[in-house]
Coordinates of C-alpha atoms in Angstrom, one line a residue:
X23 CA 22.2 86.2 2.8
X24 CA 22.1 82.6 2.1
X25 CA 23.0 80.1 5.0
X26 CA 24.5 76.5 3.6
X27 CA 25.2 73.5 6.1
X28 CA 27.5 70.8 5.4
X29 CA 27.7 67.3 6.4
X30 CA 30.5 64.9 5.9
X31 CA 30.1 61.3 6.9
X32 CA 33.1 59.2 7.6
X33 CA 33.0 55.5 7.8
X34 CA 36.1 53.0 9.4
X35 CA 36.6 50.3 7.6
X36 CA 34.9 47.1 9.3
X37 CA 37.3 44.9 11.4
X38 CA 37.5 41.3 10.5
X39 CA 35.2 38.7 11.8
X40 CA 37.3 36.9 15.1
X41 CA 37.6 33.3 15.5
X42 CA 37.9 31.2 18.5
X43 CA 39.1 27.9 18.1
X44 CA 38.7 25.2 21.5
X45 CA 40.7 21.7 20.8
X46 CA 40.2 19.4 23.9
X47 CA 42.1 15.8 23.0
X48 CA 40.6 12.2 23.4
X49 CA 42.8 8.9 24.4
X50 CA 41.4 6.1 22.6
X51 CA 42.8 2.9 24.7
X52 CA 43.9 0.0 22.3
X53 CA 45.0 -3.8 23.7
X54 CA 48.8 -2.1 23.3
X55 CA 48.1 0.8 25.2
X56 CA 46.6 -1.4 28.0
X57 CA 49.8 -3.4 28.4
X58 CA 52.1 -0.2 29.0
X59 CA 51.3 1.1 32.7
X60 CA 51.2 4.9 33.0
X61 CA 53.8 5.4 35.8
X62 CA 54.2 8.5 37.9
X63 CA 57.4 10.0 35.9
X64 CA 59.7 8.7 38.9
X65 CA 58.5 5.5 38.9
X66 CA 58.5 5.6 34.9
X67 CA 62.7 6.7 35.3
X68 CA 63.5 3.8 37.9
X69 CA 62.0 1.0 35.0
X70 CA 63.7 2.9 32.6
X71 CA 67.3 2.7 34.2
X72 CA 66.7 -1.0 34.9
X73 CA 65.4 -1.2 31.2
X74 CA 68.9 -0.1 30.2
X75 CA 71.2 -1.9 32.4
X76 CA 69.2 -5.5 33.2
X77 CA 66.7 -5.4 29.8
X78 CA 63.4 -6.7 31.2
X79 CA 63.9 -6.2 34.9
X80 CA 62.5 -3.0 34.4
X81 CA 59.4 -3.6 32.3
X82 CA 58.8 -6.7 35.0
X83 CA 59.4 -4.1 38.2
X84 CA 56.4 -1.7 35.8
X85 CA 54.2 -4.3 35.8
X86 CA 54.1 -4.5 40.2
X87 CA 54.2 -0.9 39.9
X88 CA 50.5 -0.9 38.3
X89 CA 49.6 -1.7 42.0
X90 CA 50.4 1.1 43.8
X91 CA 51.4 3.7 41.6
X92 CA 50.3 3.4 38.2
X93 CA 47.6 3.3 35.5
X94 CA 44.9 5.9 37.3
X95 CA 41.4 4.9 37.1
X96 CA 41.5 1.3 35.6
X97 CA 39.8 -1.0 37.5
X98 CA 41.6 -4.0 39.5
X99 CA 40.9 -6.6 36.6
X100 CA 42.7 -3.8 34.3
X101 CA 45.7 -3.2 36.2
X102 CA 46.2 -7.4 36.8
X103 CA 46.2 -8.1 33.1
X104 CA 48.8 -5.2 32.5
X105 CA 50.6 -6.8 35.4
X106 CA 50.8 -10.5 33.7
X107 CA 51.4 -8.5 30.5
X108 CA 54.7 -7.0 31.7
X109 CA 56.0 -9.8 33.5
X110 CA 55.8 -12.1 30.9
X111 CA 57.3 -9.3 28.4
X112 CA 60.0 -8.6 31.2
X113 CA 61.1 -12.3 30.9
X114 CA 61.4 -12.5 27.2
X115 CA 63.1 -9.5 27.1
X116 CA 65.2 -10.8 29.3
X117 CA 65.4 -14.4 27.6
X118 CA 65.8 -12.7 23.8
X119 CA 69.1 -9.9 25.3
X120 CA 71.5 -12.5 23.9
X121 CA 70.7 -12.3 20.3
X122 CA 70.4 -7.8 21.2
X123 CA 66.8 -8.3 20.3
X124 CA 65.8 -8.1 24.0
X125 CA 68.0 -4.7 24.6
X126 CA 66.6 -3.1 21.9
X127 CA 63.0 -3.8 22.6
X128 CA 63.7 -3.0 26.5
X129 CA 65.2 0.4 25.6
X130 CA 61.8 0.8 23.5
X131 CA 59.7 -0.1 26.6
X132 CA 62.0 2.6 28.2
X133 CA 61.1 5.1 26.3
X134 CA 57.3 4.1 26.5
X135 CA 57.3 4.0 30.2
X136 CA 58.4 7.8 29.7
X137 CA 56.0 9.1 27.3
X138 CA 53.0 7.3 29.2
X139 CA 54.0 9.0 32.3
X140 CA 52.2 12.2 30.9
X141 CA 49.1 10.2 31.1
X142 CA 49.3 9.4 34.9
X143 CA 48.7 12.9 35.5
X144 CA 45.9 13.7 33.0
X145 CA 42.3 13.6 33.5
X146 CA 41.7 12.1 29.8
X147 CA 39.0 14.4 28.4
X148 CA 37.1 14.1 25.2
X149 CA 38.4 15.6 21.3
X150 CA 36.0 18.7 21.5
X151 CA 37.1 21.1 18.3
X152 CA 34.9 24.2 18.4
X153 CA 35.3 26.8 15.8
X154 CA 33.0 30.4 16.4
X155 CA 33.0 33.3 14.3
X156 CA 32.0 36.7 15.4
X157 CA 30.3 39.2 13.0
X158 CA 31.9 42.7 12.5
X159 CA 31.2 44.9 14.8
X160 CA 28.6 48.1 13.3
X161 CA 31.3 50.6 11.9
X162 CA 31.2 53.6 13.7
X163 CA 30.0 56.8 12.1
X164 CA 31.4 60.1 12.7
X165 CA 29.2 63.6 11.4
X166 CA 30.9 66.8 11.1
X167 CA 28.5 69.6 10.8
X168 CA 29.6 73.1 9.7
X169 CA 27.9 76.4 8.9
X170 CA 28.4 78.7 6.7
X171 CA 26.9 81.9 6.1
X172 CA 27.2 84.5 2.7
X173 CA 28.1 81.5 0.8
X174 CA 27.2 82.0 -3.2
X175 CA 23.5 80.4 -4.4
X176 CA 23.9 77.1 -5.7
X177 CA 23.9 77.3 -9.7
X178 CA 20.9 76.0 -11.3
X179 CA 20.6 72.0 -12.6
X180 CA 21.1 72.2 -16.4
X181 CA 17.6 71.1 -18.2
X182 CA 17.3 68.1 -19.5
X183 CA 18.2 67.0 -22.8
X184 CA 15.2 67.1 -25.0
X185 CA 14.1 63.5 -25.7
X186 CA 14.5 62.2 -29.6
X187 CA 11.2 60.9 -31.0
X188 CA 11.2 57.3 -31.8
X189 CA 11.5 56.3 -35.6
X190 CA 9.0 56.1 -37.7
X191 CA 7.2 52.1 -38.0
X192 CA 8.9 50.8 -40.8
X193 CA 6.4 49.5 -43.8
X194 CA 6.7 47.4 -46.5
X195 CA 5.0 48.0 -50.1
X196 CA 2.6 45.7 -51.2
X197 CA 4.5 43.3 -53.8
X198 CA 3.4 42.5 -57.2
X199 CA 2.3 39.1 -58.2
X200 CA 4.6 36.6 -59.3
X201 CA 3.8 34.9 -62.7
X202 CA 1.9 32.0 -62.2
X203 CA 0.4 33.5 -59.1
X204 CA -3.3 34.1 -58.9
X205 CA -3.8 37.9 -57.4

């Protein structure tokens, strides 16, 4: 009685690697960004609706805003200039709403006023773009052992083929002298 055990190894496939991505944005101030005040977003609508219906009024009622409700962090020097800024913008929108030059560039100061309002509420952090891959995880390995007993004697390995000889070294016969030649 012969007793045979079998093993059988199964492998998962291997998962793909993760990646985690972190994007963290940066404001980079320019002397255009300094002369439109970041407005809590009521503030922002009030210079907005003035914008629209007295063009300049507004942008001259943003600049007094920077004061007491606007702009976040900028220092006093900071928040004067953007002050002088929109008062003297204020009045030549104001002076230019004849030729519709002044509306238009009011309404454009509205909508500024709105979309700076986001910044009155953020902390401004740094661009931070972090990209990490994780390896695989080890695949896991499952064994299946079985037993079986009676089972019939392996057959025997075939012998091996009987290796050729190499060929013989090739010669070549001694040639005869040409005429002329000395031997």
């Amino acid at each position: 009685m012969a007793m045979m055990n079998n093993t059988t190894v199964v492998m998962a496939p291997a998962p793909a690697p993760t990646t985690t991505t972190v994007v963290v944005n940066q404001k980079q101030d320019n002397c255009c960004r300094a002369a439109i005040p970041a407005l809590h977003i009521a503030g922002a609508a009030v210079c907005c609706i003035f914008n629209i219906f007295i063009p300049g009024f507004g942008t001259i009622l943003a600049g007094f805003f920077v004061f007491c409700c606007g702009n976040p962090g900028m220092d006093m020097a900071g928040k004067f200039m953007t002050c002088c800024l929109n008062w003297w913008i204020g009045w030549l929108q104001l002076g230019t709403s004849v030729i519709l030059i002044g509306w238009i560039w009011s309404w454009m100061w509205s909508c500024a006023f709105i979309a700076m309002s986001a910044d009155y509420h953020s902390s401004g952090g740094d661009t931070t773009i972090v990209t990490t891959s994780a390896p695989a995880p080890a695949a896991p390995i499952i064994v299946n052992n079985s037993s079986m007993m009676a089972a019939p004697a392996p057959a025997a390995a075939p012998a091996p083929a009987p290796v050729a000889a190499p060929p013989p070294a090739y010669s070549q016969p001694a040639a005869a002298p040409m005429p002329g030649q000395v031997a």
